Coordinates of C-alpha atoms in Angstrom, one line a residue:
M8 CA 53.9 176.5 85.2
A9 CA 50.5 176.3 86.7
S10 CA 51.3 173.2 88.3
E11 CA 54.0 175.1 90.5
S12 CA 51.3 177.1 92.2
I13 CA 49.4 174.0 93.0
P14 CA 49.5 173.3 96.9
L15 CA 50.3 169.6 97.2
S16 CA 50.9 167.9 100.7
L17 CA 53.8 165.1 99.8
R18 CA 52.7 163.1 102.8
S19 CA 49.7 163.2 105.7
W20 CA 50.7 164.6 109.4
P21 CA 52.6 161.8 111.2
E22 CA 51.0 160.6 114.2
P23 CA 52.8 159.4 117.2
D24 CA 54.1 156.3 117.7
P25 CA 52.6 154.3 120.1
S26 CA 56.1 152.2 120.8
A27 CA 58.2 155.1 121.0
T28 CA 57.3 155.7 124.4
T29 CA 57.9 152.1 125.5
L30 CA 61.0 151.5 127.7
P31 CA 62.8 149.4 125.1
K32 CA 62.8 152.6 122.9
L33 CA 63.2 155.2 125.8
I34 CA 66.4 153.6 127.0
P35 CA 68.6 154.1 123.8
R36 CA 67.2 157.6 123.1
I37 CA 68.3 158.6 126.6
T38 CA 71.4 156.7 126.6
E39 CA 72.2 158.9 122.8
Q40 CA 71.1 161.9 124.8
H41 CA 72.8 162.1 127.9
G42 CA 75.2 159.4 127.9
H43 CA 75.0 156.3 129.9
L44 CA 72.6 155.7 132.8
R45 CA 75.3 155.5 135.6
N46 CA 76.0 159.6 134.9
V47 CA 72.7 160.5 135.5
T48 CA 71.3 161.8 138.8
E49 CA 68.8 163.4 140.4
Q50 CA 70.5 166.3 140.7
G51 CA 71.7 166.8 137.0
L52 CA 68.1 166.1 136.1
L53 CA 66.8 168.9 138.6
E54 CA 69.1 171.6 137.1
Q55 CA 68.5 170.4 133.4
I56 CA 64.6 170.9 134.2
R57 CA 65.3 174.3 135.6
A58 CA 67.4 175.3 132.8
Q59 CA 64.5 174.3 130.2
D60 CA 62.5 176.9 132.2
L61 CA 64.7 179.6 132.2
G62 CA 65.4 178.6 128.3
E63 CA 68.9 177.7 128.3
D64 CA 70.6 174.8 129.0
G65 CA 72.8 174.4 132.3
L66 CA 74.0 170.4 131.8
E67 CA 77.7 170.3 131.4
T68 CA 78.7 167.3 129.5
D69 CA 81.7 165.6 128.4
P70 CA 83.8 166.5 125.2
S71 CA 82.4 163.2 124.0
Q72 CA 78.9 164.2 124.4
D73 CA 79.3 167.7 123.1
R74 CA 80.7 166.0 119.8
G75 CA 77.9 164.2 119.7
I76 CA 75.4 166.5 120.0
N77 CA 77.4 168.8 117.6
G78 CA 77.0 166.3 115.0
N79 CA 73.6 165.7 115.6
E80 CA 72.8 169.4 115.2
E81 CA 74.7 169.4 111.9
S82 CA 72.8 166.4 110.9
V83 CA 69.3 168.0 112.0
K84 CA 70.2 171.2 109.8
S85 CA 71.1 169.3 106.7
Q86 CA 67.8 167.2 107.2
P87 CA 65.2 170.5 105.7
Q88 CA 67.6 170.8 102.7
D89 CA 67.3 167.4 101.3
I90 CA 63.5 167.1 102.0
I91 CA 63.2 170.5 99.7
T92 CA 65.4 168.8 97.3
A93 CA 63.6 165.6 97.1
R94 CA 60.1 167.4 97.2
D95 CA 61.2 169.9 94.3
G96 CA 62.1 166.9 92.0
I97 CA 58.9 164.9 92.9
L98 CA 56.8 168.1 91.9
Q99 CA 58.9 168.1 88.5
L100 CA 57.5 164.6 87.8
I101 CA 54.3 165.3 88.9
G102 CA 54.2 168.4 86.4
R103 CA 55.4 166.5 83.4
A104 CA 52.4 163.8 83.8
H105 CA 50.1 166.5 84.6
D106 CA 51.1 168.1 81.0
D107 CA 51.3 164.7 79.3
A108 CA 47.7 164.5 80.4
L109 CA 46.4 167.8 79.6
R110 CA 47.8 167.1 75.8
A111 CA 46.1 163.9 75.4
L112 CA 42.9 165.3 76.5
D113 CA 43.3 168.3 74.0
F114 CA 44.0 165.4 71.2
V115 CA 40.7 163.4 72.4
S116 CA 38.4 166.7 72.5
L117 CA 39.9 167.9 68.9
L118 CA 39.1 164.5 67.6
L119 CA 35.6 164.8 68.8
S120 CA 35.0 168.2 68.1
K121 CA 33.9 167.1 64.4
E122 CA 30.9 165.0 65.8
T123 CA 30.0 167.1 69.2
P124 CA 31.8 170.4 69.1
R125 CA 30.0 172.0 71.9
Q126 CA 30.9 169.1 74.3
A127 CA 34.3 168.6 73.0
E128 CA 34.8 172.4 73.4
I129 CA 34.3 172.1 77.2
S130 CA 37.4 170.0 77.8
M131 CA 39.4 172.0 75.3
S132 CA 42.2 174.2 76.7
P133 CA 42.3 177.9 75.8
Y134 CA 45.4 177.8 73.7
L135 CA 44.1 175.0 71.4
K136 CA 40.8 176.8 70.9
E137 CA 42.9 179.9 69.9
H138 CA 45.1 178.2 67.4
V139 CA 43.3 175.2 65.9
P140 CA 39.7 175.5 64.7
L141 CA 36.7 173.1 65.6
G142 CA 36.7 169.9 63.6
S143 CA 40.0 170.0 62.3
L144 CA 40.6 166.6 63.1
G145 CA 38.6 163.4 62.1
A146 CA 38.3 159.7 62.0
D147 CA 36.7 157.2 59.8
T148 CA 36.4 153.4 59.4
I149 CA 38.1 151.9 56.5
R150 CA 37.2 148.6 55.3
P151 CA 40.3 146.5 53.8
P152 CA 39.7 145.5 49.8
Q153 CA 38.7 142.2 49.1
P154 CA 41.0 139.7 47.4
S155 CA 40.7 138.4 43.9
E156 CA 39.9 135.0 43.3
A157 CA 43.3 134.7 41.3
K158 CA 45.1 135.8 44.5
V159 CA 42.7 133.5 46.9
R160 CA 43.7 130.6 44.9
D161 CA 47.4 131.6 45.2
Q162 CA 47.3 131.8 48.8
A163 CA 45.3 128.5 49.1
V164 CA 48.4 127.1 47.0
V165 CA 50.9 128.7 49.1
S166 CA 49.2 127.7 52.3
R167 CA 49.3 124.1 51.3
G168 CA 53.0 124.8 49.9
W169 CA 53.6 125.3 53.6
K170 CA 51.9 122.5 54.9
L171 CA 53.5 120.0 52.7
Q172 CA 57.2 121.4 53.6
S173 CA 56.2 121.0 57.1
L174 CA 54.8 117.8 56.8
T175 CA 58.0 116.9 54.7
S176 CA 60.5 118.5 57.5
A177 CA 58.5 116.7 60.1
A178 CA 58.8 113.2 58.5
D179 CA 62.5 114.0 57.6
S180 CA 63.0 114.8 61.3
L181 CA 61.4 111.9 62.7
L182 CA 63.2 109.3 59.8
R183 CA 66.3 110.9 61.1
S184 CA 65.7 110.6 64.6
A185 CA 64.6 106.8 64.0
T186 CA 67.9 106.3 62.2
R187 CA 69.9 108.0 64.9
L188 CA 67.9 106.2 67.4
E189 CA 68.6 102.7 65.7
K190 CA 72.5 103.6 65.6
E191 CA 72.4 104.7 69.1
I192 CA 70.9 101.3 70.1
E193 CA 73.4 99.3 68.2
L194 CA 76.4 101.6 69.7
E195 CA 74.7 100.8 73.4
T196 CA 74.3 97.3 72.5
R197 CA 77.9 96.7 71.6
Y198 CA 78.5 98.7 74.5
W199 CA 77.1 96.6 76.9
Q200 CA 77.9 93.2 75.3
Q201 CA 81.7 94.6 76.1
V202 CA 80.6 95.4 79.6
L203 CA 79.1 91.9 79.8
T204 CA 82.1 90.3 78.4
V205 CA 84.4 92.2 81.1
S206 CA 82.4 91.3 84.1
A207 CA 81.8 87.6 82.7
Q208 CA 85.8 87.2 82.7
G209 CA 85.7 88.1 86.6
W210 CA 86.9 91.9 86.4
S211 CA 85.0 93.8 88.9
V212 CA 82.6 96.3 87.5
C213 CA 81.3 99.0 89.6
Q214 CA 79.9 102.5 89.9
S215 CA 82.2 105.5 89.5
P216 CA 82.9 107.4 93.0
R217 CA 83.2 110.8 91.1
E218 CA 80.3 110.0 88.1
K219 CA 77.4 108.6 89.4
H220 CA 76.4 107.3 85.5
T221 CA 79.7 106.0 84.5
L222 CA 80.7 102.6 85.2
S223 CA 84.3 101.4 85.7
V224 CA 86.3 98.6 86.1
R225 CA 88.8 98.0 88.8
F226 CA 91.9 95.7 87.6
G227 CA 94.3 97.1 90.5
F228 CA 95.3 95.2 93.9
S229 CA 93.6 96.5 96.8
E230 CA 96.6 95.8 99.1
A231 CA 99.2 97.8 96.8
T232 CA 100.7 100.7 98.6
G233 CA 98.6 104.4 98.7
P234 CA 99.4 105.8 94.9
F235 CA 99.2 102.6 93.2
K236 CA 96.1 101.6 94.8
D237 CA 93.8 104.6 93.4
Q238 CA 95.3 104.0 90.3
G239 CA 93.6 100.6 89.8
L240 CA 90.2 102.2 88.8
A241 CA 89.3 103.2 85.0
A242 CA 86.6 104.7 83.6
M243 CA 84.7 102.5 80.8
R244 CA 83.5 105.2 78.5
R245 CA 81.9 104.6 74.9
G246 CA 83.5 105.7 72.1
D247 CA 81.9 106.7 68.9
D248 CA 82.0 103.3 67.3
G249 CA 80.6 101.6 70.4
Q250 CA 83.6 100.1 71.6
I251 CA 84.7 101.1 75.3
I252 CA 87.6 103.5 75.9
L253 CA 89.5 103.2 78.9
D254 CA 89.7 105.7 80.8
Q255 CA 92.6 105.9 83.5
G256 CA 92.7 109.7 84.3
V257 CA 95.5 111.9 84.4
T258 CA 97.7 108.8 85.7
S259 CA 97.2 107.1 82.4
T260 CA 100.7 105.7 80.8
G261 CA 101.8 103.5 78.2
P262 CA 102.5 99.9 78.7
K263 CA 105.9 99.5 81.0
A264 CA 107.7 96.7 82.2
V265 CA 110.6 95.7 84.7
R266 CA 114.0 95.1 82.7
V267 CA 117.1 93.2 83.9
K268 CA 120.2 93.7 82.5
L269 CA 123.4 91.8 83.5
E270 CA 127.0 92.5 82.4
Q271 CA 129.6 89.8 82.9
V272 CA 132.4 91.5 84.7
G273 CA 135.6 90.3 86.7
R274 CA 138.2 87.6 86.2
G275 CA 139.7 89.1 83.4
R276 CA 136.1 89.5 81.3
D277 CA 135.1 92.5 79.4
R278 CA 131.8 94.0 79.8
Q279 CA 130.5 93.0 75.9
A280 CA 128.7 90.1 76.9
T281 CA 125.2 91.8 78.1
S282 CA 121.9 89.6 78.9
A283 CA 118.6 91.1 79.2
S284 CA 115.3 89.7 80.5
A285 CA 112.9 89.5 77.9
L286 CA 109.8 92.1 77.8
P287 CA 106.0 91.3 77.3
S288 CA 104.9 91.2 73.8
Y289 CA 103.1 94.5 72.7
H290 CA 100.6 95.2 70.0
P291 CA 99.2 98.3 69.3
D292 CA 96.6 97.1 67.0
D293 CA 94.8 94.9 69.5
Q294 CA 92.4 97.0 71.2
L295 CA 90.2 94.5 72.8
I296 CA 88.5 95.6 76.1
E297 CA 89.9 92.3 77.8
N298 CA 93.4 92.9 76.5
L299 CA 93.4 96.5 77.5
I300 CA 92.6 96.0 80.8
L301 CA 94.9 93.0 81.3
R302 CA 97.6 95.6 79.8
A303 CA 96.8 98.3 82.5
R304 CA 97.1 95.9 85.2
N305 CA 100.3 94.2 84.3
T306 CA 101.7 98.2 83.8
I307 CA 100.3 99.2 87.3
Y308 CA 101.9 96.1 88.6
E309 CA 105.3 96.8 87.3
E310 CA 105.0 100.3 88.2
E311 CA 104.5 99.2 91.9
L312 CA 107.4 96.8 91.7
F313 CA 109.9 99.4 90.3
Y314 CA 108.7 102.0 93.0
E315 CA 109.3 99.3 96.0
L316 CA 112.7 98.2 94.5
G317 CA 113.6 101.9 94.7
R318 CA 112.3 102.2 97.8
E319 CA 114.7 99.3 99.2
A320 CA 117.3 100.0 96.9
R321 CA 118.4 103.4 99.4
L322 CA 118.5 101.2 102.3
L323 CA 121.0 98.9 100.8
A324 CA 123.8 101.4 100.1
N325 CA 126.6 99.4 102.2
Q326 CA 125.8 96.5 99.5
G327 CA 126.9 98.8 96.9
V328 CA 123.2 99.2 95.4
R329 CA 122.9 102.5 93.7
V330 CA 120.1 104.3 91.7
V331 CA 121.4 106.3 89.0
D332 CA 119.1 108.4 86.7
S333 CA 116.2 106.1 87.7
T334 CA 118.1 102.7 87.1
I335 CA 118.9 100.6 90.0
M336 CA 122.7 99.4 89.8
M337 CA 123.9 96.5 91.6
H338 CA 127.6 95.1 91.7
L339 CA 128.4 91.8 92.0
P340 CA 131.9 90.0 92.0
E341 CA 130.6 88.3 88.8
H342 CA 127.8 90.5 87.3
R343 CA 127.1 94.2 87.0
I344 CA 123.1 93.9 87.5
S345 CA 120.9 97.3 86.4
I346 CA 117.1 97.4 86.7
D347 CA 114.9 100.1 85.1
L348 CA 111.5 100.4 83.9
V349 CA 111.4 100.8 80.1
P350 CA 108.2 101.2 77.9
L351 CA 107.0 98.6 75.6
D352 CA 106.1 100.6 72.5
D353 CA 109.8 101.7 72.0
D354 CA 111.1 99.4 69.4
A355 CA 114.7 99.7 70.6
I356 CA 114.3 98.8 74.0
A357 CA 112.0 95.8 73.2
T358 CA 114.9 94.3 71.2
A359 CA 115.8 91.2 73.5
Q360 CA 119.6 91.0 74.3
N361 CA 120.1 87.0 74.2
G362 CA 123.6 86.7 76.1
P363 CA 124.8 83.9 78.3
D364 CA 123.1 84.9 81.2
V365 CA 119.2 85.6 80.1
A366 CA 117.9 82.7 82.3
L367 CA 119.4 84.5 85.6
A368 CA 118.1 87.7 84.5
E369 CA 114.4 85.8 83.8
G370 CA 115.2 84.5 87.3
I371 CA 115.5 87.9 89.1
V372 CA 112.5 89.3 87.3
L373 CA 110.2 86.5 87.9
A374 CA 111.4 86.3 91.6
S375 CA 110.7 89.8 92.2
R376 CA 107.0 89.6 91.3
L377 CA 106.5 87.0 92.9
L378 CA 107.7 88.3 96.3
L379 CA 105.6 91.6 95.5
S380 CA 102.8 89.6 95.3
Y381 CA 103.9 87.7 98.5
A382 CA 103.7 91.0 100.1
H383 CA 100.5 91.9 99.1
R384 CA 99.2 88.4 100.7
Q385 CA 101.2 89.4 104.1
N386 CA 99.1 93.0 104.1
L387 CA 95.9 91.1 103.6
R388 CA 96.5 89.2 106.5
R389 CA 97.9 91.9 108.8
R390 CA 94.6 93.8 107.9
S391 CA 92.4 90.4 109.1
L392 CA 94.2 90.5 112.6
P393 CA 92.9 92.8 115.3
P394 CA 94.3 96.3 114.9
P395 CA 97.4 97.6 116.7
P396 CA 96.7 99.9 120.0
V397 CA 95.8 103.6 118.2
T398 CA 99.0 105.8 118.8
E399 CA 99.6 109.6 117.8
R400 CA 102.5 108.9 115.9
K401 CA 101.7 107.4 112.2
R402 CA 103.1 104.0 111.8
P403 CA 105.6 104.3 108.7
T404 CA 105.2 101.7 106.0
A405 CA 108.6 99.4 105.8
P406 CA 110.1 98.7 102.3
Y407 CA 109.5 95.2 101.2
F408 CA 111.9 92.2 101.0
I409 CA 112.4 91.8 97.5
L410 CA 115.9 93.3 96.5
R411 CA 117.1 92.1 99.6
S412 CA 116.0 88.7 99.2
I413 CA 117.4 88.6 95.5
L414 CA 120.4 90.0 96.6
T415 CA 121.2 87.4 99.2
H416 CA 120.5 84.7 96.8
L417 CA 123.1 86.1 94.5
L418 CA 125.4 86.7 96.8
H419 CA 125.1 83.5 98.3
D420 CA 125.6 81.6 95.0
S421 CA 128.5 83.7 94.2
A422 CA 130.1 82.5 97.7
L423 CA 129.0 79.0 97.0
R424 CA 130.8 79.1 93.7
S425 CA 134.1 80.7 95.0
L426 CA 134.1 77.9 97.8
Q427 CA 133.9 75.6 95.5
D428 CA 136.8 76.9 93.3
I429 CA 138.6 77.2 96.8
L430 CA 137.8 73.4 97.6
A431 CA 138.4 72.2 93.9
T432 CA 142.1 73.9 94.2
L433 CA 142.9 72.1 97.5
V434 CA 141.4 69.0 96.2
A435 CA 143.6 68.7 93.2
Q436 CA 146.9 70.1 95.2
L437 CA 146.3 66.7 97.6
R438 CA 145.2 64.5 94.7
S439 CA 148.2 65.1 92.7
A440 CA 149.9 63.9 95.8
G441 CA 148.3 60.5 95.5
L442 CA 146.0 61.3 98.5
A443 CA 142.1 60.4 99.0
V444 CA 140.7 63.6 99.0
N445 CA 137.0 64.9 97.9
F446 CA 134.2 67.2 98.7
T447 CA 130.6 67.3 98.3
V448 CA 127.7 70.1 98.5
T449 CA 124.5 68.8 100.5
A450 CA 121.4 70.6 101.3
P451 CA 121.4 72.8 104.6
L452 CA 120.3 70.6 107.7
E453 CA 118.3 73.9 109.3
T454 CA 115.5 74.0 107.0
P455 CA 112.6 74.2 108.8
P456 CA 109.7 72.1 108.5
P457 CA 106.7 73.1 106.4
A458 CA 103.5 74.7 108.5
A459 CA 100.4 72.9 107.6
S460 CA 98.7 76.1 107.8
K461 CA 100.4 77.4 104.9
T462 CA 100.1 76.9 101.7
T463 CA 103.0 75.4 98.9
A464 CA 103.0 78.8 97.3
D465 CA 104.1 80.7 100.8
Q466 CA 106.5 77.8 101.6
V467 CA 108.2 78.4 98.2
V468 CA 108.4 82.1 98.4
E469 CA 109.2 82.0 102.4
R470 CA 112.4 79.9 101.1
L471 CA 113.2 82.9 99.1
I472 CA 113.0 85.2 102.3
E473 CA 114.5 83.1 104.6
R474 CA 118.3 83.1 105.3
T475 CA 120.2 80.8 102.5
A476 CA 122.3 78.4 103.8
T477 CA 124.4 75.4 102.3
A478 CA 126.5 72.8 103.5
V479 CA 129.5 71.4 102.2
Q480 CA 131.3 68.1 103.3
L481 CA 135.1 67.9 102.9
T482 CA 137.1 64.6 103.1
L483 CA 140.8 65.1 104.4
P484 CA 143.6 62.3 104.5
S485 CA 143.7 60.5 107.6
S486 CA 140.1 60.0 107.1
T487 CA 139.3 64.0 108.5
M488 CA 135.8 65.1 107.8
V489 CA 135.6 68.8 107.7
Q490 CA 131.6 70.1 107.5
I491 CA 131.6 73.9 106.3
R492 CA 128.4 75.5 106.3
L493 CA 128.1 78.7 104.6
R494 CA 125.3 81.4 105.5
T495 CA 124.4 84.4 103.7
Q496 CA 121.9 87.2 105.0
I497 CA 122.0 90.8 104.2
H498 CA 118.7 92.2 106.5
P499 CA 118.9 91.9 110.4
P500 CA 119.9 90.4 112.5
A501 CA 123.1 89.3 110.3
F502 CA 124.7 91.2 107.5
G503 CA 126.8 89.4 105.1
R504 CA 128.1 86.1 104.8
E505 CA 129.2 83.4 107.1
Y506 CA 131.4 80.4 107.4
L507 CA 131.0 77.9 109.8
V508 CA 133.9 75.1 109.9
S509 CA 133.5 72.1 112.5
T510 CA 135.6 69.1 112.9
S511 CA 135.5 66.0 115.2
G512 CA 137.7 67.7 117.7
M513 CA 141.0 65.4 116.7
V514 CA 142.8 65.1 113.2
G515 CA 144.6 62.0 113.9
Q516 CA 146.4 62.6 117.2
I517 CA 146.0 66.3 117.0
A518 CA 143.6 68.2 118.6
T519 CA 141.5 70.8 116.5
P520 CA 138.6 73.4 117.6
K521 CA 135.3 71.8 116.7
A522 CA 134.0 74.8 115.4
M523 CA 135.5 78.2 113.9
V524 CA 133.3 80.8 112.5
F525 CA 134.6 83.2 110.0
G526 CA 133.4 85.9 108.3
V527 CA 135.8 86.4 105.4
E528 CA 136.5 84.2 102.8
R529 CA 140.4 84.4 103.0
E530 CA 140.6 83.5 106.7
M531 CA 138.2 80.8 106.0
T532 CA 140.6 79.4 103.0
R533 CA 143.7 79.9 105.7
Y534 CA 141.8 77.8 108.1
L535 CA 141.0 75.0 105.6
Q536 CA 144.5 75.0 104.6
H537 CA 146.0 74.5 108.2
L538 CA 143.4 71.5 108.5
A539 CA 144.9 70.3 105.0
T540 CA 148.8 70.5 106.5
V541 CA 147.2 69.0 110.3
A542 CA 145.6 66.1 107.9
V543 CA 148.6 65.5 105.9
V544 CA 150.9 65.5 109.0
A545 CA 148.8 62.9 110.9
E546 CA 149.0 60.8 107.5
I547 CA 152.6 60.8 107.2
A548 CA 152.9 60.1 111.0
S549 CA 150.4 57.1 110.8
P550 CA 151.7 53.5 111.0
S551 CA 149.9 52.5 107.5
S552 CA 151.8 55.4 106.0
S553 CA 155.2 54.7 107.2
E554 CA 154.7 50.8 106.4
E555 CA 153.9 52.0 102.7
S556 CA 157.1 54.5 102.7
G557 CA 159.3 52.1 104.0
A558 CA 158.3 49.5 101.3
S559 CA 158.4 51.4 98.2
G560 CA 160.7 54.1 96.6
P561 CA 160.5 56.5 94.3
H562 CA 158.1 55.6 90.9
G563 CA 157.9 52.3 92.7
S564 CA 161.6 50.8 93.3
T565 CA 162.5 49.3 96.5
A566 CA 164.4 51.2 99.0
G567 CA 167.9 49.4 99.7
S568 CA 167.8 50.6 103.4
A569 CA 165.5 50.7 106.3
V570 CA 163.3 53.6 107.1
A571 CA 162.4 54.9 110.6
P572 CA 159.1 56.2 111.0
W573 CA 158.2 59.6 111.1
E574 CA 156.8 61.3 114.7
H575 CA 155.0 64.4 115.6
S576 CA 157.1 67.4 117.0
A577 CA 156.5 70.2 119.1
Q578 CA 155.5 72.1 115.9
I579 CA 152.1 71.1 114.6
N580 CA 153.5 71.2 110.7
E581 CA 156.7 69.4 111.4
L582 CA 157.7 65.5 111.7
Q583 CA 160.6 64.3 112.9
Q584 CA 162.7 60.9 112.0
T585 CA 165.3 59.4 114.5
F586 CA 167.7 56.6 113.5
G587 CA 168.7 55.0 116.9
K588 CA 172.1 53.2 115.5
Q589 CA 173.7 56.2 113.6
G590 CA 172.3 58.9 116.3
R591 CA 171.3 61.2 113.8
S592 CA 167.7 62.5 112.8
K593 CA 165.5 64.8 110.4
R594 CA 162.7 67.1 110.1
M595 CA 160.3 67.7 107.9
V596 CA 157.9 70.4 107.3
V597 CA 154.6 70.2 105.7
R598 CA 153.1 73.1 104.1
V599 CA 149.6 73.7 102.2
D600 CA 149.1 77.0 100.2
D601 CA 147.6 78.6 97.8
I602 CA 150.4 77.2 95.3
G603 CA 150.2 74.0 96.6
L604 CA 151.5 71.1 98.9
E605 CA 155.0 71.7 99.9
L606 CA 157.5 69.0 101.9
R607 CA 160.5 70.2 103.1
W608 CA 163.1 67.8 104.8
A609 CA 166.6 68.4 106.0
W610 CA 169.2 66.8 108.9
M611 CA 168.8 68.4 112.2
T612 CA 171.7 69.8 114.8
G613 CA 173.8 71.0 112.2
Q614 CA 174.2 67.7 110.3
V615 CA 174.6 68.4 106.6
G616 CA 174.4 65.8 104.2
T617 CA 172.6 64.7 100.8
G618 CA 169.5 64.1 102.5
D619 CA 167.9 67.4 102.4
G620 CA 165.5 68.2 99.9
T621 CA 161.9 70.0 98.8
Y622 CA 159.0 68.8 96.7
R623 CA 155.4 70.5 95.8
W624 CA 152.9 69.2 94.5
S625 CA 150.7 72.2 92.4
G626 CA 148.0 70.4 91.3
R627 CA 148.2 71.3 87.8
T628 CA 147.8 68.5 85.2
G629 CA 150.9 67.6 83.4
A630 CA 153.5 65.2 83.7
E631 CA 153.4 62.6 86.0
Q632 CA 154.5 63.0 89.3
P633 CA 155.5 60.7 92.2
T634 CA 153.1 60.4 95.1
M635 CA 153.6 61.9 98.6
V636 CA 154.5 58.4 100.1
E637 CA 157.1 57.7 97.7
I638 CA 158.7 61.2 98.5
V639 CA 158.0 60.7 102.2
G640 CA 160.1 57.1 101.9
M641 CA 162.8 58.8 99.6
A642 CA 163.3 61.7 102.2
G643 CA 163.5 59.2 105.4
R644 CA 166.2 56.8 104.1
G645 CA 168.8 57.1 106.7
D646 CA 171.7 56.9 103.9
A647 CA 170.2 59.7 102.2

């Protein structure tokens, strides 16, 4: 190619860089060539200058510097080859461009050779002159043919048709836009009317924290625990029909409610009598936004309630509370209670079980909801107080007193019914013997006065949380008054029930403790039977009883012989009767137990006669029995 012989300079001769001789540029170059400056000495520089003058390098360098120098030499050797390769590539591109320019020049020259052959021949290449004759390529201007009148009319009609079609399409588009805008306005009006209705009913409408152009409604509780506090916000999105769609996110669940089931157990009962609390009514077709918000709020409240009950149930294992398959189980002396969270859209679950204890189940559910609301109020009060000192350790959130308060009242009611049964049995036994005995249940005397700063609702709920106490007044023979106070508490400082039995300190002429505390019902029962025994002994030894027993015989018959009075002996439940003229004495033993009141009398000091005997009053209804006065009169006759 002719272009290869053309001498071409790729770049101009480089001029020295003025900045290359500055100190910041020289120091890196010196360090790269000769190492660090601390290795450069005057003697070494003199030797290097001397070696350069002689044409040889006399400097001794370390192996690392030798490797650096060798690497630089290799890179310097490879640089000319790279430059030559780049130069050849650029020359090829320049040659191609030169050939394309020459061909274009030949084409234009051949085209002009028809009009100006001499001028065009000057710029032609020799090869073109030799193989192509001059003037063989020409150019001319061609005028387009004129359309006919029919074609012009057709083009005008087509143009008018296109314009009409375009105008019709634009009109249809505007009509569709207007219709869509009207429908959009209708949907927006319906949506905003519902938003105003929600706001007018007291719900808090705010901007969604994650979507700035979306409205949300806050229906949760600000004092709820962490996971349930965040679920109380739902986005109000517009549906296709303009109705509000309540979007609760991934935490959205169906309507649920806490259910309490009771099964009667104990005392020979079977577990067929089951009662359950009623569930709220659920209508799937009811899609009003007010009802949807209310349903979502109730569901979150029920879920938090069951969550708190589950947390508290794990702390009450010592009271027989268990959590089995998402169900809280409690075992009481008379009932077996199960608490679970059930969906309202299940027809099988929503069916109410009307048993004998429906009112109790409803009361448990209502009390648990009130206690959770009270816990929210207490959280608000604590937040309004000055905060505690800051510590590195995170303060744990203690479970609420919900299940413990309910269980306290249930256990107290069970213990009170059991105490009433015990007292009723004891009273029936003593009354069957003709003794004046009764008992009354009164309100506790240690109820604190209501605080002026608390509302009535707070005072009522606090009665559920505080320790439960009931007072029972028992009247025994010989005008003995016994006060029984039953206290129940299953949270610190006490766990369980407590019986405080107090008397005046004297039963007749017998001294008794003024107060005794029992934690077991059986021990308290035995102590009451002991007090009843002492009261009966005092009643028999009283002068009035001796006169009545001496004046009356069995079934009202008059005794034929004199009756000596009964006197106390060394044993607290024994009486002794001495007949002065005859020199004989009798002993009577009084005993009150679960079976009944028993009197047992016999002659003392080995004297055996017909006066030995035993009589028992069990308190069962049936045939008429003689009174204790008649039996004592019969047992105290000296001729018996």
